[in-house]
mmCIF file of C-alpha atoms and ligand atoms in Angstrom:
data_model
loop_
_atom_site.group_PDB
_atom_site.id
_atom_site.type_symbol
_atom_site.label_atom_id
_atom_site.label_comp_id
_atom_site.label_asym_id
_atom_site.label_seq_id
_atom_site.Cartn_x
_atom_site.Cartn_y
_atom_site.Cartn_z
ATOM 1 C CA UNK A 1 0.000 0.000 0.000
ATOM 2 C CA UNK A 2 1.348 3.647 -0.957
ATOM 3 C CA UNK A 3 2.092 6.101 1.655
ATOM 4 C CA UNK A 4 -0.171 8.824 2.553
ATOM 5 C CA UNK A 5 -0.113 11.933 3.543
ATOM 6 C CA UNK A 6 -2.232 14.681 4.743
ATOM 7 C CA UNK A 7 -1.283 18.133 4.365
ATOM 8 C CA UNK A 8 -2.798 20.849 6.218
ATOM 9 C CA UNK A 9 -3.164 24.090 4.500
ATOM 10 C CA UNK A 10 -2.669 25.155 0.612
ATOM 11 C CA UNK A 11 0.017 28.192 0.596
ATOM 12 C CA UNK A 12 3.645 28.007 -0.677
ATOM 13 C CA UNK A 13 4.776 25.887 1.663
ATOM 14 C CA UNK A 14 2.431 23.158 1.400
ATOM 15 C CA UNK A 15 2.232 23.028 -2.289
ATOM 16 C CA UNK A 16 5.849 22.948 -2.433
ATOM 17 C CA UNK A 17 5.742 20.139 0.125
ATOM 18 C CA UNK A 18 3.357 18.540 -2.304
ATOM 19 C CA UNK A 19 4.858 18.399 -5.057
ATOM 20 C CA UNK A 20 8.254 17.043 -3.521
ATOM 21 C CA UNK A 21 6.633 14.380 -1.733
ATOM 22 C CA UNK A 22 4.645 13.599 -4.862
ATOM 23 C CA UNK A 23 8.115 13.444 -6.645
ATOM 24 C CA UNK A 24 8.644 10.212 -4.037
ATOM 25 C CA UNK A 25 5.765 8.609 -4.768
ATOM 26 C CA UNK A 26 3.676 9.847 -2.002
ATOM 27 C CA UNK A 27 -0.247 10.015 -2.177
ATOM 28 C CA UNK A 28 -1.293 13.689 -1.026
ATOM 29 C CA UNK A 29 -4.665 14.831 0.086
ATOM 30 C CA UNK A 30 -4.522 19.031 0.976
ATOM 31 C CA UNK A 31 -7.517 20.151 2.907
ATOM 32 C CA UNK A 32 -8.166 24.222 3.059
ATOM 33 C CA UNK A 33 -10.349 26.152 5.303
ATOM 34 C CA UNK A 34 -10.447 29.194 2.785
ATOM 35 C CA UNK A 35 -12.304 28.866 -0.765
ATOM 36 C CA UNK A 36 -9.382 28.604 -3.184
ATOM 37 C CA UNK A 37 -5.858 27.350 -2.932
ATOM 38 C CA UNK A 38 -2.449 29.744 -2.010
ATOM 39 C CA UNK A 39 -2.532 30.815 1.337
ATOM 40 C CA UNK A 40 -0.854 34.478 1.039
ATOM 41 C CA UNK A 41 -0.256 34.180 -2.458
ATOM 42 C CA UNK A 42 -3.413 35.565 -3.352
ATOM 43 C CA UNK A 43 -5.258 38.817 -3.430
ATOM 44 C CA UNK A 44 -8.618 40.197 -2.130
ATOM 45 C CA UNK A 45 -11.067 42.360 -3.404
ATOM 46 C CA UNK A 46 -12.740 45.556 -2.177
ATOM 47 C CA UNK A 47 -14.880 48.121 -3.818
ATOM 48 C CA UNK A 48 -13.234 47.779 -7.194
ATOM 49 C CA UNK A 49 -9.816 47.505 -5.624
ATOM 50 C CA UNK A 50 -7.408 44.835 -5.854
ATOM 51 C CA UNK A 51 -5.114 44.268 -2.781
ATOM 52 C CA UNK A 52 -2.153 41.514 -2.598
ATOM 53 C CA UNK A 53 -2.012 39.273 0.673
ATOM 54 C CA UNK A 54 1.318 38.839 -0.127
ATOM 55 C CA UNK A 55 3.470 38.126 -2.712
ATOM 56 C CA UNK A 56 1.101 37.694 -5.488
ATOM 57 C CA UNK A 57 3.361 38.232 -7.947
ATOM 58 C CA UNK A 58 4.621 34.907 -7.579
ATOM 59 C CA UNK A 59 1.662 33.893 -9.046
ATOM 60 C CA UNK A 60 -0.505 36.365 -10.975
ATOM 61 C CA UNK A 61 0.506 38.671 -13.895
HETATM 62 C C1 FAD B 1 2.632 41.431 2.223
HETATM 63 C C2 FAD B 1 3.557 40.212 2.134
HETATM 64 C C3 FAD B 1 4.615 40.228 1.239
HETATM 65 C C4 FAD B 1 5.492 39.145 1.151
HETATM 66 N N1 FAD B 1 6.535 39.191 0.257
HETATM 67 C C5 FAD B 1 7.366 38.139 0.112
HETATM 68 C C6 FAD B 1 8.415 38.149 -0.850
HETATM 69 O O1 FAD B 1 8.615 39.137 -1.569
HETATM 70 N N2 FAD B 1 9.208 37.064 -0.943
HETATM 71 C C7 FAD B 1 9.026 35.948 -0.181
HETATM 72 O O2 FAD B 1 9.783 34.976 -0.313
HETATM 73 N N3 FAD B 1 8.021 35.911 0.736
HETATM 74 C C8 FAD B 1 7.193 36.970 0.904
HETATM 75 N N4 FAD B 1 6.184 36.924 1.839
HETATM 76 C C9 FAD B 1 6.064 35.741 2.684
HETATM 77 C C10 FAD B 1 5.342 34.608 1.962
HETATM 78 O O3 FAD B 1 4.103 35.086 1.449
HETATM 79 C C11 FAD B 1 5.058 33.549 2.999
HETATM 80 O O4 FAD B 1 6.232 33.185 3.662
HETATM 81 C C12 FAD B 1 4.474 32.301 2.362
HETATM 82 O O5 FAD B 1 3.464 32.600 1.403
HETATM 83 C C13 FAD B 1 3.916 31.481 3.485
HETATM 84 O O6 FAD B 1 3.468 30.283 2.947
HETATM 85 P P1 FAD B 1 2.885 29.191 3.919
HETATM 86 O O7 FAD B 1 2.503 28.020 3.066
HETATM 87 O O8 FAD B 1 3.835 28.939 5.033
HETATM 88 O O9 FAD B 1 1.625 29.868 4.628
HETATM 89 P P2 FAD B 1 0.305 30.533 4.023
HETATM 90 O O10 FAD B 1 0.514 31.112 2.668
HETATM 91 O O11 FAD B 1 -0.199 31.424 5.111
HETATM 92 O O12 FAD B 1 -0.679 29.310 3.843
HETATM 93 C C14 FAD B 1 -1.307 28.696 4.925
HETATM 94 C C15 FAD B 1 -2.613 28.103 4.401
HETATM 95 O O13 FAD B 1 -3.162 27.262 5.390
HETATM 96 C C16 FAD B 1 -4.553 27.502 5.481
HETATM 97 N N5 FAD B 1 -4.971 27.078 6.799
HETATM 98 C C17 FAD B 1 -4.594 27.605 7.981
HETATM 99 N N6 FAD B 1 -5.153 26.934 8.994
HETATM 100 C C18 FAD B 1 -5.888 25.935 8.430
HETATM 101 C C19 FAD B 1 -6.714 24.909 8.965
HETATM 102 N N7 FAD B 1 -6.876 24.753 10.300
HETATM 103 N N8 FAD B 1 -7.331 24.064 8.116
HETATM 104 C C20 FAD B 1 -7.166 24.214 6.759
HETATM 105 N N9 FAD B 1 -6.376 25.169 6.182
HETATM 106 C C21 FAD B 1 -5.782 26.027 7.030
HETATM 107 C C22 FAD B 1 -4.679 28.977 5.208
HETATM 108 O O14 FAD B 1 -5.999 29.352 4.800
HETATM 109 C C23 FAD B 1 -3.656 29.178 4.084
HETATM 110 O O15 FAD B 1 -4.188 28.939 2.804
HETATM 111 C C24 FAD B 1 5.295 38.002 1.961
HETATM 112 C C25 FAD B 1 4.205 37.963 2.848
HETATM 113 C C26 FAD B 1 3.333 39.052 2.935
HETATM 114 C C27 FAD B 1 2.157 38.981 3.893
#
């Protein structure tokens, strides 16, 4: 049976973790309280304005 594991959490870190343990043949489940996937790297929203949570540019244009 292939190893499992559970990752808590779907920002930077955990992806990366992810895709490393994937790389070894692990089996990965990610569970995330908020409604889409990147922790900080993402952006929010407010009366027509756009802020970064972090360091969107990682991942955005
Ligand atoms: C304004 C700003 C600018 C930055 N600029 C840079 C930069 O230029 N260069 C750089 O290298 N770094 C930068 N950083 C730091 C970088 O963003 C963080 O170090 C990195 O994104 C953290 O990743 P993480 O996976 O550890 O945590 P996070 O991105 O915080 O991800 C944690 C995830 O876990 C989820 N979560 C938490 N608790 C639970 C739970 N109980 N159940 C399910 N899910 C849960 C959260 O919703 C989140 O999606 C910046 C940060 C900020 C805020």
């Amino acid at each position: 049976m292939g190893k499992k594991v559970l990752l808590i959490g779907s920002g930077l870190g955990s992806l990366a973790t992810a895709l490393r343990l994937s790389h070894q043949g692990y089996e990965i489940d990610i569970v995330e309280k908020y409604h889409q996937a990147g922790g900080r790297l993402n952006t929010m929203e407010k009366d027509g304005f756009t802020f970064d949570v972090g360091p969107s540019f990682f991942s955005m244009s």
